[in-house]
XYZ file of N, CA and C in Angstrom:
402
model
N 0.838 -1.165 0.000
C 0.000 0.000 0.000
C 0.894 1.243 0.000
N 0.602 2.206 -0.862
C 1.338 3.454 -0.925
C 0.702 4.456 0.023
N 1.504 4.969 0.914
C 1.001 5.960 1.860
C 1.589 7.318 1.523
N 1.030 8.349 2.106
C 1.543 9.691 1.899
C 2.995 9.783 2.356
N 3.330 9.141 3.461
C 4.707 9.158 3.964
C 5.657 8.504 2.961
N 5.246 7.384 2.355
C 6.079 6.726 1.342
C 6.266 7.612 0.126
N 5.215 8.298 -0.293
C 5.308 9.179 -1.462
C 6.239 10.352 -1.171
N 6.152 10.916 0.034
C 7.033 12.023 0.397
C 8.479 11.569 0.416
N 8.754 10.380 0.955
C 10.110 9.857 0.991
C 10.636 9.641 -0.417
N 9.798 9.137 -1.305
C 10.223 8.856 -2.677
C 10.500 10.138 -3.464
N 9.791 11.225 -3.154
C 9.979 12.458 -3.917
C 10.917 13.449 -3.232
N 11.211 13.238 -1.970
C 12.097 14.141 -1.248
C 13.511 14.013 -1.791
N 14.146 15.134 -1.991
C 15.514 15.129 -2.512
C 16.500 14.692 -1.437
N 17.578 14.091 -1.879
C 18.651 13.683 -0.983
C 19.536 14.899 -0.750
N 19.482 15.400 0.475
C 20.239 16.603 0.837
C 21.711 16.217 0.967
N 22.557 16.858 0.164
C 23.942 16.422 0.011
C 24.936 17.539 0.284
N 25.994 17.200 1.029
C 27.126 18.099 1.225
C 28.295 17.598 0.396
N 29.014 18.515 -0.223
C 30.258 18.209 -0.922
C 31.368 18.843 -0.092
N 32.260 18.023 0.468
C 33.310 18.517 1.358
C 34.682 18.196 0.765
N 35.405 19.236 0.395
C 36.753 19.056 -0.161
C 37.485 20.379 -0.028
N 38.766 20.313 0.282
C 39.533 21.542 0.426
C 39.935 22.141 -0.927
N 39.747 21.408 -1.993
C 40.088 21.911 -3.326
C 38.824 22.363 -4.048
N 38.783 23.648 -4.385
C 37.633 24.226 -5.073
C 37.331 23.478 -6.367
N 38.364 23.148 -7.119
C 38.141 22.463 -8.405
C 37.442 21.121 -8.201
N 37.812 20.401 -7.144
C 37.161 19.107 -6.888
C 35.709 19.293 -6.475
N 35.438 20.331 -5.678
C 34.038 20.600 -5.314
C 33.221 20.894 -6.569
N 33.803 21.636 -7.501
C 33.104 21.966 -8.747
C 32.920 20.735 -9.630
N 33.914 19.863 -9.685
C 33.783 18.617 -10.461
C 32.615 17.797 -9.914
N 32.539 17.661 -8.612
C 31.443 16.887 -8.008
C 30.103 17.577 -8.228
N 30.095 18.892 -8.131
C 28.850 19.639 -8.387
C 28.363 19.357 -9.811
N 29.279 19.368 -10.777
C 28.899 19.089 -12.171
C 28.415 17.650 -12.341
N 29.053 16.719 -11.642
C 28.645 15.316 -11.753
C 27.236 15.102 -11.182
N 26.839 15.955 -10.247
C 25.515 15.837 -9.634
C 24.460 16.694 -10.322
N 24.870 17.515 -11.254
C 23.990 18.503 -11.890
C 22.691 17.908 -12.431
N 22.762 16.768 -13.067
C 21.579 16.170 -13.695
C 20.910 15.099 -12.843
N 21.273 15.031 -11.576
C 20.659 14.065 -10.656
C 19.458 14.745 -10.012
N 18.270 14.491 -10.540
C 17.059 15.194 -10.109
C 16.735 14.983 -8.636
N 17.181 13.878 -8.071
C 16.852 13.584 -6.676
C 17.919 14.043 -5.682
N 18.925 14.757 -6.164
C 20.006 15.243 -5.305
C 19.918 16.760 -5.177
N 19.977 17.247 -3.949
C 20.024 18.685 -3.688
C 21.316 18.981 -2.929
N 22.186 19.785 -3.514
C 23.419 20.177 -2.846
C 23.079 21.291 -1.872
N 23.293 21.028 -0.584
C 22.920 22.006 0.443
C 24.121 22.775 0.976
N 25.326 22.365 0.598
C 26.515 23.077 1.043
C 27.771 22.486 0.454
N 28.833 23.305 0.470
C 30.124 22.869 -0.061
C 31.253 23.317 0.869
N 31.309 22.778 2.079
C 32.365 23.150 3.015
C 33.756 22.835 2.456
N 34.737 23.680 2.821
C 36.090 23.547 2.296
C 37.061 22.885 3.269
N 36.603 22.517 4.462
C 37.487 21.820 5.397
C 36.633 21.059 6.416
N 37.319 20.293 7.236
C 36.614 19.453 8.195
C 35.823 20.219 9.240
N 36.361 21.315 9.723
C 35.633 22.122 10.727
C 34.339 22.670 10.132
N 34.418 23.181 8.896
C 33.208 23.671 8.220
C 32.232 22.525 7.989
N 32.756 21.345 7.702
C 31.894 20.176 7.478
C 31.106 19.837 8.735
N 31.774 19.819 9.880
C 31.088 19.521 11.141
C 29.978 20.540 11.379
N 30.293 21.823 11.214
C 29.287 22.874 11.423
C 28.123 22.711 10.449
N 28.426 22.390 9.187
C 27.378 22.229 8.173
C 26.504 21.013 8.450
N 27.108 19.917 8.866
C 26.329 18.717 9.183
C 25.394 19.005 10.362
N 25.916 19.678 11.387
C 25.096 20.002 12.551
C 23.968 20.974 12.209
N 24.222 21.919 11.314
C 23.221 22.946 10.987
C 22.235 22.491 9.917
N 22.723 21.739 8.920
C 21.911 21.445 7.740
C 21.299 20.044 7.727
N 21.802 19.143 8.545
C 21.296 17.770 8.641
C 21.170 17.107 7.254
N 22.286 17.012 6.512
C 22.215 16.369 5.195
C 21.972 14.868 5.320
N 21.536 14.284 4.210
C 21.349 12.837 4.138
C 22.622 12.134 3.694
N 23.432 12.855 2.904
C 24.612 12.279 2.262
C 25.744 13.287 2.300
N 26.965 12.785 2.562
C 28.157 13.623 2.537
C 29.165 12.984 1.594
N 29.572 13.739 0.577
C 30.657 13.335 -0.312
C 31.880 14.069 0.212
N 32.900 13.342 0.698
C 33.957 13.995 1.465
C 35.345 13.466 1.145
N 36.275 14.407 1.023
C 37.686 14.082 0.902
C 38.177 13.569 2.255
N 39.276 12.844 2.252
C 39.847 12.364 3.507
C 40.820 13.397 4.076
N 41.816 13.778 3.291
C 42.853 14.685 3.787
C 42.457 16.131 3.535
N 42.204 16.855 4.629
C 41.830 18.268 4.556
C 42.493 18.996 5.716
N 42.683 20.302 5.564
C 43.267 21.058 6.667
C 42.307 21.137 7.865
N 42.880 21.336 9.020
C 42.171 21.536 10.284
C 41.577 20.256 10.860
N 40.832 19.505 10.064
C 40.211 18.269 10.535
C 39.987 17.378 9.322
N 40.533 16.163 9.360
C 40.369 15.294 8.190
C 38.987 14.641 8.190
N 38.694 13.912 7.108
C 37.375 13.295 6.970
C 37.021 12.346 8.095
N 38.000 11.591 8.575
C 37.729 10.675 9.679
C 37.498 11.439 10.979
N 38.151 12.577 11.135
C 37.904 13.440 12.279
C 36.486 13.977 12.271
N 35.984 14.280 11.070
C 34.592 14.738 10.938
C 33.646 13.643 11.417
N 33.863 12.434 10.938
C 33.010 11.304 11.333
C 33.075 11.106 12.849
N 34.260 11.198 13.407
C 34.438 11.016 14.848
C 33.726 12.113 15.642
N 33.861 13.364 15.195
C 33.213 14.469 15.917
C 31.695 14.397 15.854
N 31.162 14.030 14.705
C 29.705 13.932 14.571
C 29.199 12.716 15.340
N 29.937 11.628 15.290
C 29.544 10.398 15.974
C 28.759 9.490 15.058
N 28.920 8.190 15.217
C 28.298 7.231 14.308
C 26.774 7.297 14.289
N 26.163 7.619 15.398
C 24.696 7.646 15.450
C 24.118 8.829 14.677
N 24.857 9.915 14.587
C 24.352 11.123 13.923
C 24.972 11.363 12.547
N 25.996 10.597 12.187
C 26.683 10.831 10.914
C 25.799 10.412 9.756
N 25.598 11.329 8.790
C 24.857 10.943 7.586
C 25.644 9.897 6.795
N 25.016 9.340 5.799
C 25.718 8.431 4.891
C 26.907 9.191 4.296
N 28.058 8.527 4.212
C 29.255 9.197 3.700
C 29.908 8.368 2.601
N 30.306 9.068 1.554
C 31.120 8.490 0.488
C 32.410 9.287 0.484
N 33.522 8.607 0.758
C 34.810 9.281 0.687
C 35.277 9.323 -0.761
N 35.754 10.481 -1.177
C 36.300 10.653 -2.525
C 37.665 11.295 -2.341
N 38.718 10.515 -2.591
C 40.062 10.952 -2.239
C 41.097 10.433 -3.233
N 42.260 11.042 -3.202
C 43.366 10.603 -4.058
C 44.242 9.582 -3.341
N 43.879 9.208 -2.136
C 44.722 8.362 -1.292
C 44.101 6.997 -1.054
N 44.678 5.969 -1.661
C 44.111 4.630 -1.540
C 44.370 3.994 -0.173
N 45.334 4.505 0.576
C 45.724 3.845 1.829
C 44.685 3.942 2.942
N 43.627 4.724 2.762
C 42.634 4.881 3.829
C 41.364 4.053 3.604
N 41.373 3.171 2.621
C 40.173 2.401 2.292
C 39.694 1.540 3.464
N 40.610 0.876 4.154
C 40.210 0.037 5.289
C 39.616 0.884 6.409
N 40.229 2.028 6.669
C 39.709 2.919 7.709
C 38.305 3.407 7.340
N 38.073 3.672 6.050
C 36.738 4.081 5.601
C 35.726 2.972 5.872
N 36.126 1.746 5.621
C 35.254 0.606 5.903
C 34.967 0.501 7.403
N 35.973 0.773 8.206
C 35.825 0.688 9.663
C 34.814 1.693 10.212
N 34.634 2.828 9.507
C 33.663 3.836 9.969
C 32.349 3.734 9.193
N 32.160 2.597 8.510
C 30.922 2.306 7.793
C 30.607 3.269 6.656
N 31.651 3.751 5.978
C 31.425 4.580 4.795
C 30.692 3.746 3.748
N 29.810 4.392 3.006
C 29.083 3.687 1.943
C 29.997 3.266 0.815
N 30.986 4.117 0.532
C 31.887 3.827 -0.570
C 33.162 4.631 -0.394
N 34.149 4.281 -1.208
C 35.466 4.906 -1.166
C 35.924 5.027 -2.607
N 35.866 6.233 -3.150
C 36.215 6.462 -4.544
C 37.571 7.143 -4.645
N 38.355 6.707 -5.605
C 39.658 7.330 -5.841
C 39.535 8.384 -6.931
N 40.123 9.550 -6.678
C 40.160 10.631 -7.667
C 41.196 10.289 -8.726
N 40.944 10.612 -9.950
C 39.661 11.055 -10.488
C 38.748 9.846 -10.679
N 37.527 9.939 -10.215
C 36.624 8.792 -10.341
C 35.845 8.902 -11.651
N 35.536 7.751 -12.203
C 34.773 7.719 -13.448
C 33.300 7.960 -13.148
N 32.573 8.382 -14.138
C 31.140 8.604 -13.981
C 30.433 7.293 -13.611
N 30.852 6.188 -14.206
C 30.231 4.889 -13.921
C 30.423 4.513 -12.450
N 31.628 4.685 -11.952
C 31.916 4.360 -10.547
C 31.168 5.310 -9.610
N 31.107 6.592 -9.982
C 30.392 7.582 -9.195
C 28.902 7.234 -9.134
N 28.331 6.851 -10.276
C 26.913 6.482 -10.322
C 26.628 5.252 -9.456
N 27.552 4.304 -9.457
C 27.373 3.112 -8.613
C 27.346 3.499 -7.138
N 28.204 4.427 -6.742
C 28.221 4.894 -5.356
C 26.920 5.627 -5.024
N 26.422 6.444 -5.952
C 25.153 7.150 -5.722
C 23.995 6.163 -5.573
N 24.002 5.115 -6.380
C 22.939 4.103 -6.269
C 22.972 3.435 -4.899
N 24.162 3.165 -4.406
C 24.305 2.575 -3.075
C 23.753 3.537 -2.021
N 24.047 4.833 -2.187
C 23.547 5.835 -1.245
C 22.028 5.904 -1.302
N 21.481 5.907 -2.501
C 20.014 5.957 -2.644
C 19.363 4.770 -1.948
N 19.949 3.594 -2.133
C 19.393 2.380 -1.523
C 19.411 2.455 -0.001
N 20.440 3.058 0.554
C 20.517 3.156 2.023
C 19.621 4.263 2.548
N 19.594 5.383 1.849
C 18.828 6.534 2.331
C 17.328 6.335 2.129
N 16.980 5.668 1.029
C 15.564 5.402 0.711
C 15.337 3.923 0.524
N 15.370 3.149 1.586
C 15.158 1.711 1.417
C 13.765 1.422 0.848
N 13.687 0.336 0.091
C 12.412 -0.038 -0.552
C 11.378 -0.467 0.447
């Protein structure tokens, strides 16, 4: 049975933060999300401290986040927010050595820069499945 709550969940946009200290990478991700009708970019913090403040203020559903950033790295963000309050996270980084640590903090995915559109879409599908379970 379809209820009003189910319809609202299905049509509600996935509120997304793009967190990266490099402006060009934030813009690349913004462009990759441009045609995703169900994604709403609610902020683009440039470091971990801004990410924590944005997560606390904006309550996003999904965070696309670099690992290595000034002031507070991506894992520091996850630690400060805490596992119970942390939105779904996809790490997007140039550093392959943190993949196990990403798994340890229950990241949805771990993409290496530059990521292909196909790989990016697969990560988004995983996020959609977790954020909007059937």
